[in-house]
XYZ file of C-alpha atoms in Angstrom:
654
model
C 71.034 32.566 168.238
C 67.620 31.144 167.178
C 67.129 29.113 164.149
C 64.294 27.129 162.547
C 66.815 24.782 161.020
C 67.359 21.424 162.809
C 70.101 18.924 162.343
C 68.059 16.755 160.132
C 70.055 13.791 158.974
C 68.450 11.043 156.674
C 69.388 7.474 156.856
C 70.352 5.118 159.693
C 73.484 4.457 162.002
C 76.523 4.420 159.643
C 77.767 1.175 161.130
C 74.384 -0.565 160.410
C 74.210 0.657 156.681
C 77.730 -0.227 155.918
C 78.664 3.439 155.277
C 81.791 5.249 156.327
C 81.520 6.859 159.742
C 82.927 10.146 160.119
C 84.430 10.607 163.721
C 86.667 13.707 163.260
C 86.460 16.589 160.695
C 89.098 19.164 159.816
C 87.659 22.383 158.311
C 90.073 23.774 155.775
C 88.893 27.335 156.506
C 88.600 30.009 159.060
C 86.110 32.334 160.743
C 82.347 32.129 160.269
C 82.141 29.080 157.989
C 84.622 27.042 160.320
C 82.450 27.930 163.451
C 79.377 27.112 161.395
C 80.738 23.667 160.475
C 81.996 22.962 164.071
C 78.658 23.889 165.585
C 77.062 20.975 163.571
C 79.892 18.680 164.229
C 79.368 19.155 167.940
C 75.571 18.522 167.747
C 76.360 15.184 165.882
C 79.128 14.221 168.356
C 81.895 14.483 165.715
C 85.290 15.842 166.805
C 86.611 18.995 165.298
C 90.133 20.271 164.041
C 91.012 23.709 163.099
C 93.826 25.039 160.791
C 94.999 28.619 161.546
C 97.356 31.178 160.160
C 99.575 33.287 162.256
C 97.123 36.231 162.057
C 94.379 33.739 163.232
C 96.174 32.358 166.180
C 93.641 33.624 168.838
C 90.359 33.639 166.839
C 87.286 32.180 167.670
C 87.441 29.144 165.430
C 90.673 28.160 166.735
C 89.453 28.402 170.388
C 86.356 26.356 169.701
C 87.988 23.386 167.861
C 88.980 20.289 169.735
C 92.373 20.426 168.091
C 94.119 22.989 165.942
C 97.133 22.972 163.683
C 99.201 26.047 162.676
C 99.820 27.057 159.209
C 102.912 29.197 159.331
C 102.484 32.783 157.656
C 99.746 35.182 157.317
C 98.906 35.577 153.573
C 96.346 33.178 152.160
C 98.730 32.032 149.567
C 101.145 30.686 152.465
C 98.446 29.172 154.568
C 94.855 28.470 153.693
C 95.690 28.018 149.989
C 98.446 25.491 150.760
C 96.597 22.176 150.237
C 99.511 19.917 151.107
C 99.939 21.650 154.479
C 96.217 21.031 155.223
C 96.245 17.424 154.261
C 99.298 16.991 156.428
C 97.541 18.649 159.342
C 94.465 16.505 159.041
C 96.618 13.428 159.222
C 98.610 14.895 162.239
C 95.477 15.634 164.153
C 93.872 12.410 163.496
C 90.936 13.700 161.320
C 89.228 11.186 159.037
C 87.425 13.763 156.845
C 87.913 17.339 155.553
C 85.207 19.939 155.033
C 86.390 22.903 152.856
C 83.942 25.464 153.673
C 83.611 28.116 151.140
C 86.412 30.329 149.400
C 90.042 29.241 149.643
C 90.412 25.694 148.280
C 86.770 24.799 148.521
C 86.475 24.514 144.587
C 89.934 23.141 143.959
C 89.766 19.760 142.414
C 93.359 18.909 142.827
C 92.972 19.598 146.809
C 89.836 17.467 146.798
C 91.715 14.638 145.044
C 94.672 14.984 147.503
C 92.511 14.715 150.405
C 90.763 11.521 149.074
C 94.370 10.075 148.054
C 95.432 10.541 151.600
C 92.677 8.226 152.816
C 90.548 11.059 154.101
C 86.843 11.561 153.536
C 86.190 14.560 151.238
C 82.906 16.322 152.310
C 82.191 17.730 149.007
C 81.444 16.725 145.338
C 83.755 14.359 143.287
C 86.899 16.102 142.051
C 85.749 15.581 138.424
C 82.563 17.547 139.122
C 84.795 20.385 140.747
C 87.094 20.253 137.848
C 84.246 20.569 135.315
C 82.787 23.625 137.077
C 86.009 25.174 138.431
C 86.573 27.177 135.166
C 83.586 29.342 134.490
C 84.562 29.129 130.732
C 84.481 25.155 130.808
C 81.286 25.266 132.870
C 79.498 27.202 130.289
C 80.546 24.949 127.462
C 79.379 21.810 129.438
C 76.061 23.467 130.386
C 75.467 24.587 126.902
C 75.981 21.011 125.653
C 73.384 19.970 128.413
C 70.847 22.318 127.093
C 71.064 24.800 129.960
C 70.612 28.470 128.727
C 73.513 30.801 129.405
C 75.379 34.046 128.236
C 78.127 32.952 125.985
C 81.599 34.178 126.776
C 83.329 36.707 124.437
C 86.780 36.962 122.835
C 88.317 40.059 124.337
C 90.486 40.619 121.288
C 87.321 40.646 119.125
C 84.802 42.665 121.111
C 83.486 46.027 119.718
C 81.543 48.881 121.063
C 78.397 47.077 120.301
C 79.116 44.444 122.722
C 79.239 46.915 125.589
C 78.873 46.751 128.573
C 81.123 43.859 129.393
C 81.728 41.867 132.465
C 85.355 40.729 133.150
C 85.143 37.702 135.457
C 87.619 35.475 137.280
C 87.305 31.920 135.833
C 88.136 30.423 139.423
C 86.663 31.346 142.684
C 83.729 33.712 143.549
C 82.619 36.228 146.231
C 82.748 39.042 143.653
C 86.564 39.026 143.441
C 88.350 39.319 140.039
C 85.256 40.963 138.426
C 84.983 44.259 136.725
C 82.356 46.245 134.672
C 83.610 47.647 131.432
C 81.636 50.387 129.709
C 84.210 51.633 127.436
C 86.575 49.646 125.237
C 89.463 51.906 126.261
C 89.037 50.461 129.685
C 89.073 46.665 128.933
C 92.826 46.240 129.164
C 93.122 47.850 132.581
C 90.143 45.890 133.789
C 91.462 42.531 132.579
C 94.926 43.301 134.249
C 93.203 44.365 137.537
C 90.925 41.371 137.623
C 93.705 38.891 136.907
C 95.762 40.557 139.811
C 92.790 40.252 142.218
C 91.943 36.694 141.160
C 95.526 35.464 141.604
C 95.712 36.980 145.083
C 92.311 35.477 146.024
C 92.290 32.122 144.361
C 95.739 31.405 143.147
C 94.444 31.465 139.539
C 94.614 34.558 137.394
C 92.424 33.203 134.543
C 89.555 35.687 133.579
C 86.905 35.659 130.742
C 84.590 38.133 129.315
C 80.963 38.054 128.860
C 78.050 40.561 128.200
C 77.085 42.602 131.248
C 73.200 42.679 131.750
C 71.990 45.750 133.171
C 68.935 45.422 135.631
C 69.245 41.641 135.918
C 68.337 39.599 138.886
C 70.854 37.170 140.571
C 68.682 34.009 141.382
C 70.213 30.688 142.434
C 68.901 27.148 143.241
C 70.367 24.998 146.065
C 71.032 21.491 145.079
C 71.854 18.458 147.110
C 72.626 15.077 145.620
C 73.625 11.634 147.024
C 75.580 8.708 145.482
C 72.270 6.815 144.833
C 70.741 8.872 142.170
C 68.606 11.310 144.194
C 68.830 15.038 143.563
C 67.184 17.586 145.512
C 66.477 21.145 144.383
C 65.864 23.037 147.579
C 64.094 26.160 146.204
C 65.311 29.362 144.997
C 67.314 32.289 146.504
C 67.496 35.928 145.467
C 70.945 37.510 145.820
C 70.540 40.715 143.711
C 71.524 43.237 146.188
C 75.393 43.267 145.686
C 78.251 45.706 145.980
C 81.283 45.065 143.999
C 79.515 41.936 142.592
C 79.558 40.634 146.168
C 76.162 39.685 147.575
C 74.847 41.939 150.591
C 71.344 40.864 151.203
C 69.852 37.283 150.308
C 66.383 35.753 150.667
C 64.661 32.486 150.103
C 62.617 31.835 148.356
C 63.194 34.397 145.530
C 60.094 36.703 145.348
C 58.000 37.593 142.373
C 59.127 34.760 140.229
C 56.370 33.346 137.902
C 55.777 29.541 138.632
C 56.723 28.651 135.230
C 60.284 30.294 135.556
C 60.758 28.869 139.037
C 60.131 25.442 137.713
C 62.387 25.953 134.768
C 65.254 26.991 137.054
C 64.566 23.876 139.181
C 64.823 21.653 136.169
C 67.914 23.344 134.836
C 69.665 23.093 138.129
C 68.852 19.325 138.544
C 69.997 18.679 134.965
C 73.346 20.472 135.851
C 73.707 18.313 138.897
C 72.806 14.965 136.911
C 75.136 15.952 134.148
C 78.113 16.017 136.598
C 77.027 13.049 138.490
C 77.075 15.518 141.555
C 77.371 14.512 145.178
C 76.791 16.724 148.119
C 75.655 20.501 148.249
C 75.961 22.884 145.523
C 74.454 26.018 143.944
C 73.418 26.707 140.382
C 73.342 30.498 139.692
C 71.330 32.400 137.038
C 70.860 35.776 135.842
C 67.291 36.449 135.116
C 66.702 39.417 132.844
C 63.913 41.965 133.035
C 61.836 40.071 130.359
C 61.971 37.081 132.553
C 64.595 34.887 130.654
C 67.062 32.977 132.706
C 70.788 32.498 131.867
C 73.248 30.151 133.669
C 76.181 31.918 135.321
C 78.027 29.338 137.101
C 77.957 26.360 139.570
C 79.579 26.768 142.881
C 80.514 23.177 143.997
C 80.414 24.010 147.661
C 78.169 25.416 150.337
C 77.365 29.035 149.838
C 77.750 31.901 152.345
C 73.904 32.450 152.012
C 72.938 28.793 152.789
C 71.117 29.665 156.092
C 68.193 31.140 154.480
C 67.627 27.781 152.746
C 68.008 26.141 156.038
C 65.462 28.317 157.633
C 62.622 27.686 155.310
C 63.251 24.023 154.859
C 64.058 23.433 158.581
C 67.300 21.495 157.672
C 70.975 21.475 158.513
C 72.806 21.401 155.256
C 76.167 20.921 156.903
C 74.753 17.698 158.568
C 73.417 16.707 155.264
C 76.835 17.110 153.689
C 78.325 14.959 156.334
C 75.603 12.346 155.772
C 76.023 12.190 151.941
C 79.759 11.857 152.498
C 79.307 8.917 154.641
C 77.276 7.341 151.904
C 73.806 7.563 153.254
C 70.943 8.190 150.876
C 68.768 11.275 150.765
C 64.904 10.364 151.116
C 63.223 10.367 147.695
C 60.721 12.867 148.848
C 61.763 16.699 148.885
C 61.017 18.494 152.250
C 58.379 21.082 152.081
C 59.383 24.780 152.504
C 57.789 27.037 155.219
C 57.712 30.785 155.241
C 60.278 33.308 154.198
C 63.918 34.156 155.331
C 66.064 37.018 154.626
C 69.878 37.309 155.331
C 72.150 40.403 155.629
C 75.863 40.310 155.593
C 77.368 42.686 158.307
C 80.551 43.975 157.051
C 83.288 46.205 158.528
C 83.303 48.784 155.766
C 82.240 52.278 154.859
C 79.726 52.192 152.024
C 79.783 55.894 151.654
C 83.629 55.746 151.000
C 83.551 53.286 148.076
C 82.858 50.311 150.469
C 86.218 50.977 152.077
C 87.072 48.024 154.567
C 87.691 48.791 158.114
C 89.934 47.183 160.670
C 90.251 47.173 164.453
C 88.805 45.380 167.541
C 85.139 44.290 167.559
C 84.530 45.014 171.246
C 80.895 43.759 171.163
C 78.513 42.080 168.654
C 75.088 41.155 169.856
C 71.728 40.887 168.245
C 68.280 40.700 169.730
C 66.637 37.273 170.448
C 64.513 35.810 167.643
C 67.150 36.207 164.697
C 69.953 33.986 163.775
C 73.659 35.239 163.931
C 76.290 33.299 162.173
C 79.576 35.024 162.954
C 83.389 34.259 162.914
C 84.024 36.665 165.767
C 83.347 36.984 169.533
C 83.602 40.117 171.581
C 87.192 41.311 171.543
C 88.378 39.794 168.256
C 90.088 41.895 165.715
C 89.360 42.495 161.990
C 92.689 42.436 160.279
C 93.842 43.242 156.848
C 94.496 39.768 155.473
C 90.885 38.343 155.069
C 87.421 39.469 154.189
C 85.857 42.039 156.447
C 82.707 40.223 156.933
C 81.664 40.302 160.789
C 78.528 38.335 160.616
C 75.388 37.141 159.022
C 72.070 37.986 160.515
C 69.071 35.916 159.374
C 65.377 36.410 160.062
C 62.628 33.906 159.349
C 58.925 34.549 159.452
C 55.598 33.342 157.912
C 55.650 36.063 155.222
C 58.248 37.979 153.399
C 56.931 41.364 154.634
C 57.325 40.011 158.330
C 60.760 38.627 157.697
C 62.178 41.870 156.275
C 60.590 43.894 159.107
C 62.075 41.597 161.586
C 65.523 41.642 160.243
C 65.545 45.484 159.859
C 64.473 45.879 163.423
C 66.934 43.553 164.820
C 69.881 44.897 162.913
C 68.715 48.608 164.162
C 68.712 47.263 167.930
C 71.927 45.220 167.655
C 74.826 46.247 169.800
C 77.870 46.483 167.369
C 80.909 48.146 169.006
C 84.101 48.522 167.041
C 85.031 49.361 163.400
C 82.569 51.165 161.286
C 80.070 48.821 159.505
C 77.377 48.809 156.922
C 74.619 48.232 159.493
C 72.836 51.594 158.699
C 72.916 50.889 154.941
C 71.509 47.380 155.551
C 68.541 48.752 157.680
C 67.796 51.465 154.991
C 68.081 48.857 152.206
C 65.691 46.497 153.860
C 63.167 49.456 154.324
C 63.619 50.859 150.895
C 60.421 50.722 148.898
C 61.974 48.969 146.076
C 63.168 46.129 148.114
C 60.343 46.062 150.772
C 57.888 45.440 147.844
C 60.359 43.454 145.676
C 59.778 45.694 142.839
C 63.204 46.769 142.436
C 65.301 43.604 142.994
C 68.198 43.666 140.613
C 71.960 44.036 140.660
C 71.721 47.807 139.891
C 70.085 48.623 143.146
C 73.042 50.245 144.891
C 74.057 51.854 141.721
C 70.703 53.824 141.800
C 70.370 54.369 145.437
C 73.715 54.284 147.291
C 73.989 58.056 147.615
C 70.424 58.358 149.042
C 71.065 55.323 151.347
C 74.169 56.831 152.835
C 72.973 60.423 153.027
C 72.505 62.070 156.444
C 69.882 64.617 157.119
C 68.649 67.084 159.886
C 67.201 64.182 162.010
C 70.587 62.420 161.856
C 72.350 65.518 162.870
C 69.867 65.980 165.865
C 70.324 62.466 166.921
C 74.107 62.711 166.803
C 73.888 65.804 169.110
C 71.716 64.202 171.692
C 74.028 61.170 171.868
C 76.863 63.414 172.117
C 75.092 65.129 175.165
C 74.494 61.765 176.736
C 78.124 60.724 176.289
C 79.252 63.996 177.861
C 76.951 63.719 180.797
C 78.053 59.881 181.289
C 81.682 60.765 181.094
C 81.381 63.537 183.905
C 79.572 61.116 186.056
C 82.109 58.487 185.426
C 84.939 61.070 186.396
C 83.212 62.810 189.336
C 83.434 61.357 192.822
C 80.043 63.125 193.512
C 78.186 61.290 190.751
C 75.734 62.979 188.290
C 73.674 65.083 190.618
C 75.008 67.707 193.076
C 73.215 69.991 195.650
C 75.481 72.914 194.707
C 75.798 74.674 191.380
C 78.493 73.242 189.086
C 80.600 75.229 186.854
C 80.075 74.892 183.066
C 81.353 71.684 181.378
C 82.659 71.423 177.868
C 83.223 68.244 175.735
C 83.718 67.761 172.065
C 82.901 64.693 169.978
C 83.471 63.692 166.280
C 80.644 61.678 164.713
C 81.354 60.900 161.087
C 82.055 64.106 159.456
C 80.375 66.168 162.061
C 81.847 67.671 165.398
C 79.570 68.292 168.177
C 80.437 70.671 171.152
C 78.570 70.056 174.323
C 78.553 72.810 176.837
C 76.331 72.252 179.874
C 75.888 73.030 183.513
C 74.603 70.449 185.990
C 73.531 71.064 189.563
C 70.649 70.585 192.132
C 69.329 67.796 189.691
C 68.843 70.367 186.890
C 70.514 70.182 183.464
C 71.206 73.313 181.449
C 72.665 72.659 178.097
C 73.387 75.096 175.225
C 71.403 74.224 172.293
C 69.146 71.689 174.062
C 65.957 73.471 175.027
C 63.298 71.309 176.439
C 65.668 68.622 177.388
C 65.509 67.123 181.091
C 67.978 64.712 182.666
C 65.910 62.112 184.351
C 68.669 59.457 185.367
C 72.337 59.292 185.100
C 75.003 56.501 185.426
C 78.414 55.848 183.916
C 76.927 53.481 181.345
C 73.263 54.890 180.975
C 71.615 58.259 180.719
C 67.925 58.891 180.519
C 66.877 62.127 178.718
C 63.415 63.541 178.350
C 63.105 65.437 175.116
C 59.928 67.641 174.520
C 58.085 65.223 176.759
C 59.529 62.083 175.213
C 61.719 59.836 177.391
C 64.654 58.056 175.833
C 67.372 55.808 177.394
C 70.928 56.080 175.889
C 73.199 53.124 176.718
C 76.950 53.958 176.536
C 80.080 51.949 176.290
C 83.713 53.464 176.208
C 86.732 52.031 174.489
C 89.671 54.468 174.882
C 88.521 57.563 173.137
C 85.706 55.912 171.353
C 82.312 56.081 172.737
C 79.349 53.846 171.278
C 75.921 55.140 172.202
C 72.819 52.964 171.554
C 69.388 54.358 171.711
C 65.999 54.371 170.125
C 67.386 57.224 167.874
C 69.923 54.526 166.340
C 73.467 53.709 167.220
C 76.286 56.218 167.019
C 79.972 55.941 167.393
C 81.741 59.086 168.772
C 85.301 59.983 169.190
C 86.117 62.121 172.119
C 88.376 64.916 170.967
C 91.116 66.561 172.942
C 90.590 69.955 174.451
C 93.766 71.177 172.639
C 94.625 70.024 169.178
C 98.109 68.531 168.472
C 99.907 71.433 166.407
C 102.060 68.784 164.558
C 98.979 66.792 163.481
C 99.000 68.457 159.944
C 98.964 66.852 156.373
C 100.029 68.892 153.360
C 97.424 69.600 150.961
C 96.992 67.044 148.171
C 98.488 64.073 150.218
C 97.179 60.629 149.464
C 97.317 58.628 152.706
C 96.888 54.917 152.951
C 93.042 54.535 154.032
C 93.910 51.024 155.400
C 96.723 48.717 155.935
C 97.737 46.775 152.875
C 100.257 46.124 150.093
C 100.927 48.460 147.126
C 100.383 45.986 144.291
C 100.412 48.243 141.330
C 101.366 51.752 140.270
C 99.878 53.307 137.146
C 102.038 52.684 134.214
C 104.812 55.091 133.747
C 103.686 57.177 136.626
C 106.398 59.549 137.896
C 107.009 62.708 139.902
C 106.299 65.672 137.790
C 103.393 64.034 135.732
C 100.119 65.854 135.132
C 97.137 63.826 136.226
C 93.276 64.467 136.017
C 90.816 64.297 138.875
C 89.746 60.753 139.665
C 92.632 59.284 137.620
C 93.949 56.069 139.224
C 97.540 56.363 140.513
C 98.063 53.082 142.395
C 96.251 50.125 143.854
C 96.323 48.668 147.393
C 95.527 45.004 148.122
C 93.692 44.516 151.347
C 91.175 41.952 152.671
C 91.633 40.023 149.462
C 90.293 43.048 147.256
C 92.134 45.686 145.206
C 91.409 49.312 146.142
C 92.097 52.273 143.819
C 93.833 55.243 145.102
C 92.926 58.166 142.734
C 94.016 61.741 142.350
C 91.635 64.017 144.369
C 91.993 66.888 141.878
C 93.746 67.697 138.557
C 97.370 68.535 139.244
C 100.885 67.515 139.260
C 102.396 64.525 141.140
C 105.062 66.183 143.404
C 105.743 63.213 145.463
C 105.494 59.445 144.811
C 107.067 57.710 147.759
C 105.018 54.573 147.331
C 106.728 51.381 145.739
C 105.142 48.088 144.325
C 105.243 45.457 146.982
C 105.533 48.030 149.876
C 103.582 47.088 153.080
C 101.838 50.103 154.379
C 99.931 51.159 157.381
C 96.973 53.513 157.890
C 98.089 57.030 157.092
C 101.150 56.104 155.148
C 101.959 58.768 152.627
C 101.518 57.295 149.202
C 101.648 60.335 146.761
C 101.102 64.109 146.820
C 99.057 65.764 143.860
C 99.512 69.558 143.819
C 96.643 71.372 142.519
């Protein structure tokens, strides 16, 4: 990992200034943010304590901590959302401070107060400030009184067609959970119910509210940092407009193409919000900027943001170190640091963007990025993406003197990264960064994926040709690995046959190899230059390319200049029992059936695309819809049922 950020901490030694000295920090979180905080603590010489659920018992953040305390159970409601257990863990491990990370209890005023009441240092804003901003509805009232422009909430019972479109939003928490867009009044009740269910599962609070949904708006935010001595820093802007399911995917700093007057206005509004709350520590004030250049307050996140690395990179600061410094009582310098260059961050998720962003699970065998970019990840090689938590694998961050250079650097690094395991959104990220609207910053708004997702996930002839060459390389390497003679033989070999699945395509490779010569059906002009079990060098029409291969069971990952491919080796003879009846709806992931459509029963007629039931997995709700118009001939699913991948949920007969 490389980074421009350094562990910059203002002020002197805590013992000399009379401030509280933090010696040991418990992080009330997991995964990437826990590892991120631990990294800074190690640099500062501060001891670390982890907490973990049973599902996280062997994860990286547990292995890296100096001490770890078990939270019995797997679901967030039983573990990371149990504030009393976390305070007890901190006391048991001898920690003297608690860092909440983001998500879970990071914006829970009662938890912050409980930490302080236990004699521990809370590395965050005062509970009163958290309480004021914890409910988005109360936050809007407070900001309106302070003169900060905003979109006023609407009464769900009084909205009309003239108010459409609407946004249903969880009052607590963030990360896109508990949010629904409503374009028809008839859909409002279902959206409210769904958002409440998801918000309760993610945050333990089902309160939601309704506000106007602005089409084509930009999500722009300001990083603030305040101390107990009256100093408030506004550390520039970030643009987080590229979102899926209202959750950020690509973020950058500074926000491009903002007029200076608007940028200054956002800084003033953010500083006013912090001073109104008598804020301490790191926080983020988020705005929606409309196409006509008007800014509206959305919310204030009273915690560190997922996307904080882009701010660190351009200001060359360590925001976690500054959080600890402020919590110890040290003052910030009066003068703001100067920003340098541009930084862009991409969130790498285990998900399938082409299948409604469906989360993926499984073992991450390898995750590595080229030198020159920053990798913040909650995983190390061999760790598993489960069903209980967010499927984010890592954040990849690139810094450069200019935006164009940073965007190009990040796209190239993602393209060359070695990511072996579940399907990811890596290809979508690369294509997004190279899309003309993003590359020129002329199409930055929250509707980007609504306009371009189909094109960004489509495959064409070049992709098919690349798949085929990767399948050929995999077949050759497989034969080499199984043959005691190696790849080249001095006598003619019989024809070899191998079949691989790559996405929706199946590639059949038939070739003959002998006396150093390759003859492969459908590959004219292809020469084999070198062959090993993990590397194949092919020359295609005079162009030499190297294919690196890694096998994990029947999965073969191929990395080459043509891009990364994940192939599945198919058996020579299909299993005749592996059949599914037409119209069967199978669970696409492990999860819990949280709802079945009201009144749905066997024998009912349903329309194509009609929601039948909802699965909860990875803290998100996933709709299972009718594949075609027909009759529900079987409905074995039950509310509360735990299901595995492939579990039969319903059958709709056309």
